GROMACS .gro file of N, CA and C in nm:
model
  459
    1UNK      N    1   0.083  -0.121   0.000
    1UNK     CA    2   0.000   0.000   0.000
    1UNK      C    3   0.086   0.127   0.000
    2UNK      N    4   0.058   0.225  -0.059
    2UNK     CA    5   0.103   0.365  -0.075
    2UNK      C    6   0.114   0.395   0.108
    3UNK      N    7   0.181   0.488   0.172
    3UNK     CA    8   0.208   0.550   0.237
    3UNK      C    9   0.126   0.687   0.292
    4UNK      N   10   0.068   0.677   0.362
    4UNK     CA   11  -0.012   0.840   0.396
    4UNK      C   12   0.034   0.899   0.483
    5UNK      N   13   0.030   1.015   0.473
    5UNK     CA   14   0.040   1.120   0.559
    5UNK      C   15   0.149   1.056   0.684
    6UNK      N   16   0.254   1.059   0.659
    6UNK     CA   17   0.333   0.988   0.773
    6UNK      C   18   0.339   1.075   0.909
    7UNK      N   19   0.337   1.009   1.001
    7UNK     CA   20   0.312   1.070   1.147
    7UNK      C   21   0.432   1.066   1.228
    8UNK      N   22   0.462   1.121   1.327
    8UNK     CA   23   0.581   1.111   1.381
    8UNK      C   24   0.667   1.003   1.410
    9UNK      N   25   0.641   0.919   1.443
    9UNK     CA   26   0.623   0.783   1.515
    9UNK      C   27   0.680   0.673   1.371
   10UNK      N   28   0.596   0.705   1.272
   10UNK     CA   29   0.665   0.635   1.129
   10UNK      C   30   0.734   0.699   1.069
   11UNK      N   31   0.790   0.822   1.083
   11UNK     CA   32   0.900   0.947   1.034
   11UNK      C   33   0.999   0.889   1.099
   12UNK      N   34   0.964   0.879   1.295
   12UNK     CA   35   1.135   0.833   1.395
   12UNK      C   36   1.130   0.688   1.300
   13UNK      N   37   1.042   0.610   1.287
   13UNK     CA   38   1.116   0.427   1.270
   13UNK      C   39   1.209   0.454   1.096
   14UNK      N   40   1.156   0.526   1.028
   14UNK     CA   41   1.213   0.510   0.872
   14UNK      C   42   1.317   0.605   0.905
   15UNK      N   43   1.349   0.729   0.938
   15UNK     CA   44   1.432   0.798   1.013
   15UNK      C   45   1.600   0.680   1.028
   16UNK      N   46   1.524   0.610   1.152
   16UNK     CA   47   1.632   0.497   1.225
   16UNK      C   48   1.650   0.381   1.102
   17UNK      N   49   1.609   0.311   1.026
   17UNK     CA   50   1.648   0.254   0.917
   17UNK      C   51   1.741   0.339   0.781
   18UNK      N   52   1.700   0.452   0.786
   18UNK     CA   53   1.770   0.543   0.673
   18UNK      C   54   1.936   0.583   0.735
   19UNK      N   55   1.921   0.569   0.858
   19UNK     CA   56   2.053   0.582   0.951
   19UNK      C   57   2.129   0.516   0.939
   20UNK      N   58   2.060   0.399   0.959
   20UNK     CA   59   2.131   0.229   0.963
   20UNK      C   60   2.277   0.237   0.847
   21UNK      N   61   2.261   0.283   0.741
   21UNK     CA   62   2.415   0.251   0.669
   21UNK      C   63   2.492   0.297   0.736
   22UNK      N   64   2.506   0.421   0.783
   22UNK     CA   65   2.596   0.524   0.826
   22UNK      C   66   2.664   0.469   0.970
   23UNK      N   67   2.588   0.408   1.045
   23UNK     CA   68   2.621   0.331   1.167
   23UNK      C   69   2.704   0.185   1.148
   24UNK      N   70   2.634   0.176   1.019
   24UNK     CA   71   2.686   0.013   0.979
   24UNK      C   72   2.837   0.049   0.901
   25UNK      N   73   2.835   0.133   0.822
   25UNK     CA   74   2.960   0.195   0.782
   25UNK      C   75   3.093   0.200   0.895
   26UNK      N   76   3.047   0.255   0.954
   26UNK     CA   77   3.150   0.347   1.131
   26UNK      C   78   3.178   0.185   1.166
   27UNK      N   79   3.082   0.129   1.227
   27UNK     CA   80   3.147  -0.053   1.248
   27UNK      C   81   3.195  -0.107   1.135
   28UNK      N   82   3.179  -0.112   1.043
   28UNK     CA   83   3.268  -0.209   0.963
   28UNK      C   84   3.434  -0.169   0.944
   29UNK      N   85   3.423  -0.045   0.945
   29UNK     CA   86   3.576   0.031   0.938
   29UNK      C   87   3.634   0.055   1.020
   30UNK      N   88   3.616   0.031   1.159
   30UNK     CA   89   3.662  -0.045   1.293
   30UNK      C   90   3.658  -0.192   1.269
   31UNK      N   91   3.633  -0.265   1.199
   31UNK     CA   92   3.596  -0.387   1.186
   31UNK      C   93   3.557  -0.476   1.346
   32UNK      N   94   3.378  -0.333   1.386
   32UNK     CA   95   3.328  -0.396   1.509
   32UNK      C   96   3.210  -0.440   1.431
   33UNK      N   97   3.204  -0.572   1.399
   33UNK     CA   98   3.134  -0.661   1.361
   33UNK      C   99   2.994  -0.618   1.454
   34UNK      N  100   3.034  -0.672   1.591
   34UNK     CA  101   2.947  -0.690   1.671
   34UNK      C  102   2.858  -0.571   1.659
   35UNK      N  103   2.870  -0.427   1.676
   35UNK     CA  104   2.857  -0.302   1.685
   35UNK      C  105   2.766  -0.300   1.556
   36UNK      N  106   2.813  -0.327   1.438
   36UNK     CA  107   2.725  -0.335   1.278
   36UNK      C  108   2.625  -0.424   1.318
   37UNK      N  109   2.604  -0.526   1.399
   37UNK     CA  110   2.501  -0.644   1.405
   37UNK      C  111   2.415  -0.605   1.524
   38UNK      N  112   2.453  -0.477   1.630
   38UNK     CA  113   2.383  -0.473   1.718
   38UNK      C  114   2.249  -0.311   1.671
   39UNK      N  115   2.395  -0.246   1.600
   39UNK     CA  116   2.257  -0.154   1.547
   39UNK      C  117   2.147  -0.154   1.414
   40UNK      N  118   2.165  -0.266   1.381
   40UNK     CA  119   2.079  -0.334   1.281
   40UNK      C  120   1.965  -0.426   1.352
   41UNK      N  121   2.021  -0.515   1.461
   41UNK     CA  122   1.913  -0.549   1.539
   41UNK      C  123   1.853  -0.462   1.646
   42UNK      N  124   1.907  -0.369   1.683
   42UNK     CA  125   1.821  -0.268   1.768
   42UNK      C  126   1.720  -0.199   1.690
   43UNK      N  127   1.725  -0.180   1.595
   43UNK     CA  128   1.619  -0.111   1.452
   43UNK      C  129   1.529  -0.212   1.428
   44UNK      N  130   1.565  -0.336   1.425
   44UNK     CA  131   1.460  -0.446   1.417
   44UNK      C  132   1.376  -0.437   1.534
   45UNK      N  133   1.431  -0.459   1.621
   45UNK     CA  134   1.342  -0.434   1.806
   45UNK      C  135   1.221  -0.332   1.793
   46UNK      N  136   1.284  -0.203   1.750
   46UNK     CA  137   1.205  -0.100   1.755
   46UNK      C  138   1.125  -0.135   1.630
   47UNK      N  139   1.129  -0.190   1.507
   47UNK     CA  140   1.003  -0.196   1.473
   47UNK      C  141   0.901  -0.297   1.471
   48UNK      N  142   0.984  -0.373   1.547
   48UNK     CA  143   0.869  -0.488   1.614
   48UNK      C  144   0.779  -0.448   1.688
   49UNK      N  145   0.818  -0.292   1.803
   49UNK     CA  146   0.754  -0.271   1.904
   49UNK      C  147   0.661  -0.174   1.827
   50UNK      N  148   0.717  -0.089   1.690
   50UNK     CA  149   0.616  -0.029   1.599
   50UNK      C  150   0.492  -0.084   1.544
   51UNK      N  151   0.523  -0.209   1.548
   51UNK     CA  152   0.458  -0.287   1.445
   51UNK      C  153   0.341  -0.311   1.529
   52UNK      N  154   0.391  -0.345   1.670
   52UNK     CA  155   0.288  -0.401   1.774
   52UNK      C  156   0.224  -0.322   1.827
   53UNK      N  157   0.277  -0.175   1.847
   53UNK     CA  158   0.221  -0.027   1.919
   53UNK      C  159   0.075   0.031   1.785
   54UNK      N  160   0.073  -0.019   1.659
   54UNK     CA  161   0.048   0.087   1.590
   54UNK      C  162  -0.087  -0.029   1.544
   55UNK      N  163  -0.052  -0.142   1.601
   55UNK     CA  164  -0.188  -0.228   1.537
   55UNK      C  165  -0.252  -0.221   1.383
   56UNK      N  166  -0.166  -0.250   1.281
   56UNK     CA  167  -0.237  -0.248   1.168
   56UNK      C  168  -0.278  -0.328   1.144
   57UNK      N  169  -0.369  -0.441   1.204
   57UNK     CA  170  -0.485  -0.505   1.175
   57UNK      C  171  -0.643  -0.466   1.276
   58UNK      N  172  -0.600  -0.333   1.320
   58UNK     CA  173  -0.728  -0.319   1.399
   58UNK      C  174  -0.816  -0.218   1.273
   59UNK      N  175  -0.947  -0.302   1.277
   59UNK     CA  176  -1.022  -0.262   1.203
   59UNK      C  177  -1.057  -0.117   1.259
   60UNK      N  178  -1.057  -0.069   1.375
   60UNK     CA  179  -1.055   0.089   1.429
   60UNK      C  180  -1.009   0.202   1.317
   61UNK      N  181  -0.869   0.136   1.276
   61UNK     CA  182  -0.808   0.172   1.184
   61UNK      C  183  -0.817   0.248   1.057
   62UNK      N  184  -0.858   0.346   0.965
   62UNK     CA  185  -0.818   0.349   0.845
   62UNK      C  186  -0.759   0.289   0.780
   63UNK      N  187  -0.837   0.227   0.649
   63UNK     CA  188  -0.757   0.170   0.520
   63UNK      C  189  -0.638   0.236   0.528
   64UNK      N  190  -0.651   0.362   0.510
   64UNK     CA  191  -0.494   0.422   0.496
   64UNK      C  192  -0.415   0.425   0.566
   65UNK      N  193  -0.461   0.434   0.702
   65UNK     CA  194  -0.357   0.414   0.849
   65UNK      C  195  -0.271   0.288   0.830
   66UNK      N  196  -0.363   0.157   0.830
   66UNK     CA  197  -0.316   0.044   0.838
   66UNK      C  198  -0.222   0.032   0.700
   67UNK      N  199  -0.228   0.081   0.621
   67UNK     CA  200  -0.186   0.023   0.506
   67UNK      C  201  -0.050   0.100   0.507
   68UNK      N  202  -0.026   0.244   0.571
   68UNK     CA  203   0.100   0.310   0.600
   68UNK      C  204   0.201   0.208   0.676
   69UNK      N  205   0.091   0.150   0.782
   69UNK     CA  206   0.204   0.101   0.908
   69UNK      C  207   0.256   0.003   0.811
   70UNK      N  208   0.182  -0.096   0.715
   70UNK     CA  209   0.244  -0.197   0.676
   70UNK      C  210   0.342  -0.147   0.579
   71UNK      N  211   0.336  -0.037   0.497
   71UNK     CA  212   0.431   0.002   0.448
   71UNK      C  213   0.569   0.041   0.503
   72UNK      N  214   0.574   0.126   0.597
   72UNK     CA  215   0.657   0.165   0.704
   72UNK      C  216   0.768   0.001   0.757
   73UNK      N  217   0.675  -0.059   0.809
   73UNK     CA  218   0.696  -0.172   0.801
   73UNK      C  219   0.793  -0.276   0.737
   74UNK      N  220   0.712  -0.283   0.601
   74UNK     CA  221   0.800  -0.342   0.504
   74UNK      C  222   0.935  -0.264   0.457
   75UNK      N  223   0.915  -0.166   0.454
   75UNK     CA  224   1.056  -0.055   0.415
   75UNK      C  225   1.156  -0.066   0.538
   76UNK      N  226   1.146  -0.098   0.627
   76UNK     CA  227   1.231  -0.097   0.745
   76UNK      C  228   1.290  -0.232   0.729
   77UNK      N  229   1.198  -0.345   0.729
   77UNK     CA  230   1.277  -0.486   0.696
   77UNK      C  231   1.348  -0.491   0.569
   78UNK      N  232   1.317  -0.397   0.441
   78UNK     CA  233   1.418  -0.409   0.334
   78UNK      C  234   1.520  -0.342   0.369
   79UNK      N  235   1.561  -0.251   0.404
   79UNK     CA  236   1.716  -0.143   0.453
   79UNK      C  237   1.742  -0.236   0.538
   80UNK      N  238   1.675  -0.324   0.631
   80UNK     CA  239   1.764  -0.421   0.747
   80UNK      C  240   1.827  -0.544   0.661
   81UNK      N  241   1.720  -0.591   0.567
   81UNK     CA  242   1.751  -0.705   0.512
   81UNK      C  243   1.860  -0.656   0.388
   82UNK      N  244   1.871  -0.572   0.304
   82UNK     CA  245   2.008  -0.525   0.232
   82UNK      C  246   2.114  -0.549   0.333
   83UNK      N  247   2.128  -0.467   0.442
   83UNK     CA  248   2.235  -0.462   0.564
   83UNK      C  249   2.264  -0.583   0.618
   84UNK      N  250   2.169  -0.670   0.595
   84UNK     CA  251   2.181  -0.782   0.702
   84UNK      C  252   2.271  -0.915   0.579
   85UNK      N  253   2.273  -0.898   0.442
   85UNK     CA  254   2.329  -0.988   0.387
   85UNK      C  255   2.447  -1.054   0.371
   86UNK      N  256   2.515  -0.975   0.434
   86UNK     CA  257   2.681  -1.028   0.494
   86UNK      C  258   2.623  -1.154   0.578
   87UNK      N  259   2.553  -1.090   0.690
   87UNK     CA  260   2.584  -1.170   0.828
   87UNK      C  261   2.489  -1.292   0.741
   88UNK      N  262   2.371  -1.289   0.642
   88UNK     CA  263   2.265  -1.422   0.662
   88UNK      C  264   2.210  -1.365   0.529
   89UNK      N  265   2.344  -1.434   0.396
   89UNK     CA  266   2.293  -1.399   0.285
   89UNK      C  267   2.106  -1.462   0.244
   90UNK      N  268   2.105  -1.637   0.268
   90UNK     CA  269   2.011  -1.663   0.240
   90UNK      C  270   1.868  -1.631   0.283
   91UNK      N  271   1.874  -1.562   0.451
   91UNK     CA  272   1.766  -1.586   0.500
   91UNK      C  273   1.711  -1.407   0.425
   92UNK      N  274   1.874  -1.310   0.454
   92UNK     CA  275   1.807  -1.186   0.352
   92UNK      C  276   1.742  -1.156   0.279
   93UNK      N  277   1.808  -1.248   0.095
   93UNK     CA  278   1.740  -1.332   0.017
   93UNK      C  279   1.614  -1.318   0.040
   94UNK      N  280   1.557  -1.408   0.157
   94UNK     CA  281   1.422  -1.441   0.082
   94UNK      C  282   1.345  -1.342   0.118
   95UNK      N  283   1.408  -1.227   0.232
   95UNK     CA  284   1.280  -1.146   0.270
   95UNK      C  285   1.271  -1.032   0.170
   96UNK      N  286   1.418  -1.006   0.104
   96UNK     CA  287   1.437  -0.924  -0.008
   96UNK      C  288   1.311  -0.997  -0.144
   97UNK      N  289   1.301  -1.116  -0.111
   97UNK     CA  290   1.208  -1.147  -0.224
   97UNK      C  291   1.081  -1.167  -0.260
   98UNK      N  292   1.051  -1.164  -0.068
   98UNK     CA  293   0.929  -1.140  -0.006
   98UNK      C  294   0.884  -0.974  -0.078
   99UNK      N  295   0.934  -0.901  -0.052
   99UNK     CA  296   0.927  -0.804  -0.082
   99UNK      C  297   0.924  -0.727  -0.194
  100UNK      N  298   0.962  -0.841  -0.312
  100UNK     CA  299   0.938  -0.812  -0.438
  100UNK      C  300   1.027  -0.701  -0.532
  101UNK      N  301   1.184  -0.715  -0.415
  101UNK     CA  302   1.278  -0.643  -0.404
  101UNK      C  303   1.330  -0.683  -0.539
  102UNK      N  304   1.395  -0.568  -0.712
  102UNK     CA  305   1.474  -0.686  -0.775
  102UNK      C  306   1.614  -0.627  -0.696
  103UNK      N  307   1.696  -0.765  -0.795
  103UNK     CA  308   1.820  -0.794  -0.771
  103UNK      C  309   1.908  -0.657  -0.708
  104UNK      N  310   1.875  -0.571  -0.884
  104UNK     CA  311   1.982  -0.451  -0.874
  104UNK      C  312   1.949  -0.339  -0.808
  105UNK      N  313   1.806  -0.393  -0.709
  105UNK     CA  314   1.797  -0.282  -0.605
  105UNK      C  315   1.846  -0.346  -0.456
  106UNK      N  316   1.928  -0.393  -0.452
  106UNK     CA  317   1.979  -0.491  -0.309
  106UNK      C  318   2.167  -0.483  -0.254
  107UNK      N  319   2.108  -0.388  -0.305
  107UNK     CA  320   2.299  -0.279  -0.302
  107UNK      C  321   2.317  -0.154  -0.224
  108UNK      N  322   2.409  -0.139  -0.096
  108UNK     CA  323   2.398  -0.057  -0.032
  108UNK      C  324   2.312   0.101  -0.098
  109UNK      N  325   2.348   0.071  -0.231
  109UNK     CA  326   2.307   0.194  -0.311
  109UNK      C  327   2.155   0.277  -0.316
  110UNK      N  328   2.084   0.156  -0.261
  110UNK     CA  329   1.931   0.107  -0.302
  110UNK      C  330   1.897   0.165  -0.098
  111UNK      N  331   1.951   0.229  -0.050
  111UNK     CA  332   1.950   0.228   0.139
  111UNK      C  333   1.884   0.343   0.103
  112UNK      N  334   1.805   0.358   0.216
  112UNK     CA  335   1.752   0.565   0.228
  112UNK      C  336   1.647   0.588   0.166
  113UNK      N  337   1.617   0.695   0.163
  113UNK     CA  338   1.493   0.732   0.094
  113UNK      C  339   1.510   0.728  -0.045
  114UNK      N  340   1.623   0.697  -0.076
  114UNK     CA  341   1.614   0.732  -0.270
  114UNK      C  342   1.532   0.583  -0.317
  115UNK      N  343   1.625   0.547  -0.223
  115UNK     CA  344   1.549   0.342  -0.278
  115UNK      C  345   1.361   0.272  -0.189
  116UNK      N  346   1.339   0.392  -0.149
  116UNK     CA  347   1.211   0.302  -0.064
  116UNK      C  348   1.085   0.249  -0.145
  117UNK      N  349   1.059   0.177  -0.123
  117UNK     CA  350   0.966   0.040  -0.164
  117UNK      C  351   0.853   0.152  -0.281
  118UNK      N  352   0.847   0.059  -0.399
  118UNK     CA  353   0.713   0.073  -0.502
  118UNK      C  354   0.642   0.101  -0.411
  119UNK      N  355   0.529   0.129  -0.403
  119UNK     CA  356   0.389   0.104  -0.368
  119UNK      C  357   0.334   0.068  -0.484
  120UNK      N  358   0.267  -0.043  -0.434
  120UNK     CA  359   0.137  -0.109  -0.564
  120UNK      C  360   0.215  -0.242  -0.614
  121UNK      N  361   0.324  -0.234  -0.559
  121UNK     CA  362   0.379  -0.398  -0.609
  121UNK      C  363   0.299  -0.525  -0.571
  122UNK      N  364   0.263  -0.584  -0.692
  122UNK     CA  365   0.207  -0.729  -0.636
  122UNK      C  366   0.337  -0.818  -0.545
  123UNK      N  367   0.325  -0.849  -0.439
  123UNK     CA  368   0.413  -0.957  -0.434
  123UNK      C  369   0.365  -1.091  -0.394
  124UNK      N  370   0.488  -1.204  -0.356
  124UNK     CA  371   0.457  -1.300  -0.403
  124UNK      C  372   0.372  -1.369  -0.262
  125UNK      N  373   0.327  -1.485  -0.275
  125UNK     CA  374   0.251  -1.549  -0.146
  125UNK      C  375   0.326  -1.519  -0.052
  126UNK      N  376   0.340  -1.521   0.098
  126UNK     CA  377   0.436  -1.526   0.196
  126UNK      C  378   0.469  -1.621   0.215
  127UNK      N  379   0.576  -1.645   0.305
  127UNK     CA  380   0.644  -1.776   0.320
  127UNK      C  381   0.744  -1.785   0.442
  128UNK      N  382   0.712  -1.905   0.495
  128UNK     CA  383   0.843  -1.866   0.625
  128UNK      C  384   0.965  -1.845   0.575
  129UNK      N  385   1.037  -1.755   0.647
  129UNK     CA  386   1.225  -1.727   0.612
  129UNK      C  387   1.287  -1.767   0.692
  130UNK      N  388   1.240  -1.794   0.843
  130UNK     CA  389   1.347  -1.840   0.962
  130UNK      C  390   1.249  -1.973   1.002
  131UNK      N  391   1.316  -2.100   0.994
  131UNK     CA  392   1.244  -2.187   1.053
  131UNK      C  393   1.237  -2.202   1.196
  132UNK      N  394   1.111  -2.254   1.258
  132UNK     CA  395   1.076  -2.280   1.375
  132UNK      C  396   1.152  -2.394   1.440
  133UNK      N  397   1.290  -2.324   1.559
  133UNK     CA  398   1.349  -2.433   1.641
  133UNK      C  399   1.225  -2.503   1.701
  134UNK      N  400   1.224  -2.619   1.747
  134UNK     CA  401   1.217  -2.711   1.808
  134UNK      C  402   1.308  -2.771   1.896
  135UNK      N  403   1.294  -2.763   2.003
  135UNK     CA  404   1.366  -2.884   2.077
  135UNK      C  405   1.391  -3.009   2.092
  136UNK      N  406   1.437  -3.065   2.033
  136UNK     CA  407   1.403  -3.279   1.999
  136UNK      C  408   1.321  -3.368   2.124
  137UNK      N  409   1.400  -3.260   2.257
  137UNK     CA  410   1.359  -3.330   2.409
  137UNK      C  411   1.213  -3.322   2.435
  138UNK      N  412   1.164  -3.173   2.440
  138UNK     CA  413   1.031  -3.159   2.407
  138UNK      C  414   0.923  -3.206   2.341
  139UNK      N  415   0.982  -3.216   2.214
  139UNK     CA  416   0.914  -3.268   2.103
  139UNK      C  417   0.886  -3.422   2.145
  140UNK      N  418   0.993  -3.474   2.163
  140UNK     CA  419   0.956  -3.629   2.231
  140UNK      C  420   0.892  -3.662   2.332
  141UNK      N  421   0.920  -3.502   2.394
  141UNK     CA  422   0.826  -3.565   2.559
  141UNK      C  423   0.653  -3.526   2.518
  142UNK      N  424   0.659  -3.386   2.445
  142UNK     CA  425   0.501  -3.451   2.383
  142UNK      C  426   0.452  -3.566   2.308
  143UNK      N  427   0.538  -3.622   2.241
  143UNK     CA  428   0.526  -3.729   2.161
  143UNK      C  429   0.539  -3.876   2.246
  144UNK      N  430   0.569  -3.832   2.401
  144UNK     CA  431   0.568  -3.956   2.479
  144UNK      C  432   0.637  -4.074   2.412
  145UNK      N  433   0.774  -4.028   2.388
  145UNK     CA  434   0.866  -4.058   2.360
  145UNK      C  435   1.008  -4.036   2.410
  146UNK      N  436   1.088  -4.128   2.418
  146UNK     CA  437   1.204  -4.122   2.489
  146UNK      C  438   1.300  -4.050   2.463
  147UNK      N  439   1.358  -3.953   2.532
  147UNK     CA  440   1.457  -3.890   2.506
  147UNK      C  441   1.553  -3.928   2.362
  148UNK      N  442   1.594  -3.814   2.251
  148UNK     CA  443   1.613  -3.837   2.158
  148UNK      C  444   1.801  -3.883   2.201
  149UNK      N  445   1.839  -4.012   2.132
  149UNK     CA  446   1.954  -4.059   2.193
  149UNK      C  447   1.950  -4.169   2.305
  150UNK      N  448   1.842  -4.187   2.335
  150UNK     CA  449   1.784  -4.288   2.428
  150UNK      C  450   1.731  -4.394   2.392
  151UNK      N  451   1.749  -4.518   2.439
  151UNK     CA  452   1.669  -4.650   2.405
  151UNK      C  453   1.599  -4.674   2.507
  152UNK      N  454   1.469  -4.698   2.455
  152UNK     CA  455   1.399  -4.757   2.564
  152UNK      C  456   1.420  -4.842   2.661
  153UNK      N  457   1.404  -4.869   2.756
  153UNK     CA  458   1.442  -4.992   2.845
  153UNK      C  459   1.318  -5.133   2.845
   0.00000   0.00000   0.00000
């Protein structure tokens, strides 16, 4: 969905993603890995807590409200997911493709407001990108089954 009238609140979260190179830059040329991976996931945090504060599935909502947050949204996971392809080319990949991102926009070049998301792009079905751990121990003890590595007695 197109973007409306952006409000403060989705100005600070795209704001803090449009940042993100410039921070990720300063760590890599220290080569503080850690530092590049912590302010890329602190931007993720905050728009999880966006995502969850701003409710775009409450029908209360405006078509247009809701359809901003999801935009807002999606534009924040593409600048994370460009950034994030060093550390987790494949899982990037797919959210870059979730997103209906092409190729030759997936280049630091493509960061910021010059590169932010079509509106009106069809994209494709969704799909999981990070699979669901399981614990084997758990899983067996619901399955009333013996510890995995264990023979029955």
């Amino acid at each position: 969905p197109a973007p409306l009238a952006l409000n403060g609140i989705d100005q600070e979260i795209l704001t803090a993603a449009d940042k993100l190179y410039g921070l990720s830059r300063e760590a890599m040329d220290a080569q503080a890995i850690k530092g590049w991976l912590d302010a890329v996931w602190t931007v993720v945090a905050d728009c999880n807590r966006y995502f969850a504060n701003e409710k775009p599935f409450d029908k209360a909502l405006s078509v247009e409200r809701r359809g901003t947050i999801l935009y807002v949204t999606a534009e924040v996971v593409r600048q994370v997911a460009i950034l994030a392809q060093a550390a987790m080319p494949e899982s990037a990949a797919k959210l870059l493709d979730l997103l209906a991102v092409p190729a030759d926009k997936r280049s630091f070049k493509a960061l910021g407001e010059a590169g932010r998301l079509e509106a009106g792009i069809a994209l494709p079905a969704p799909a999981g990108v990070f699979p669901r751990w399981i614990d084997p121990e758990e899983e067996a003890r619901r399955a009333g089954q013996p510890k995995p590595g264990k023979k029955k007695s």
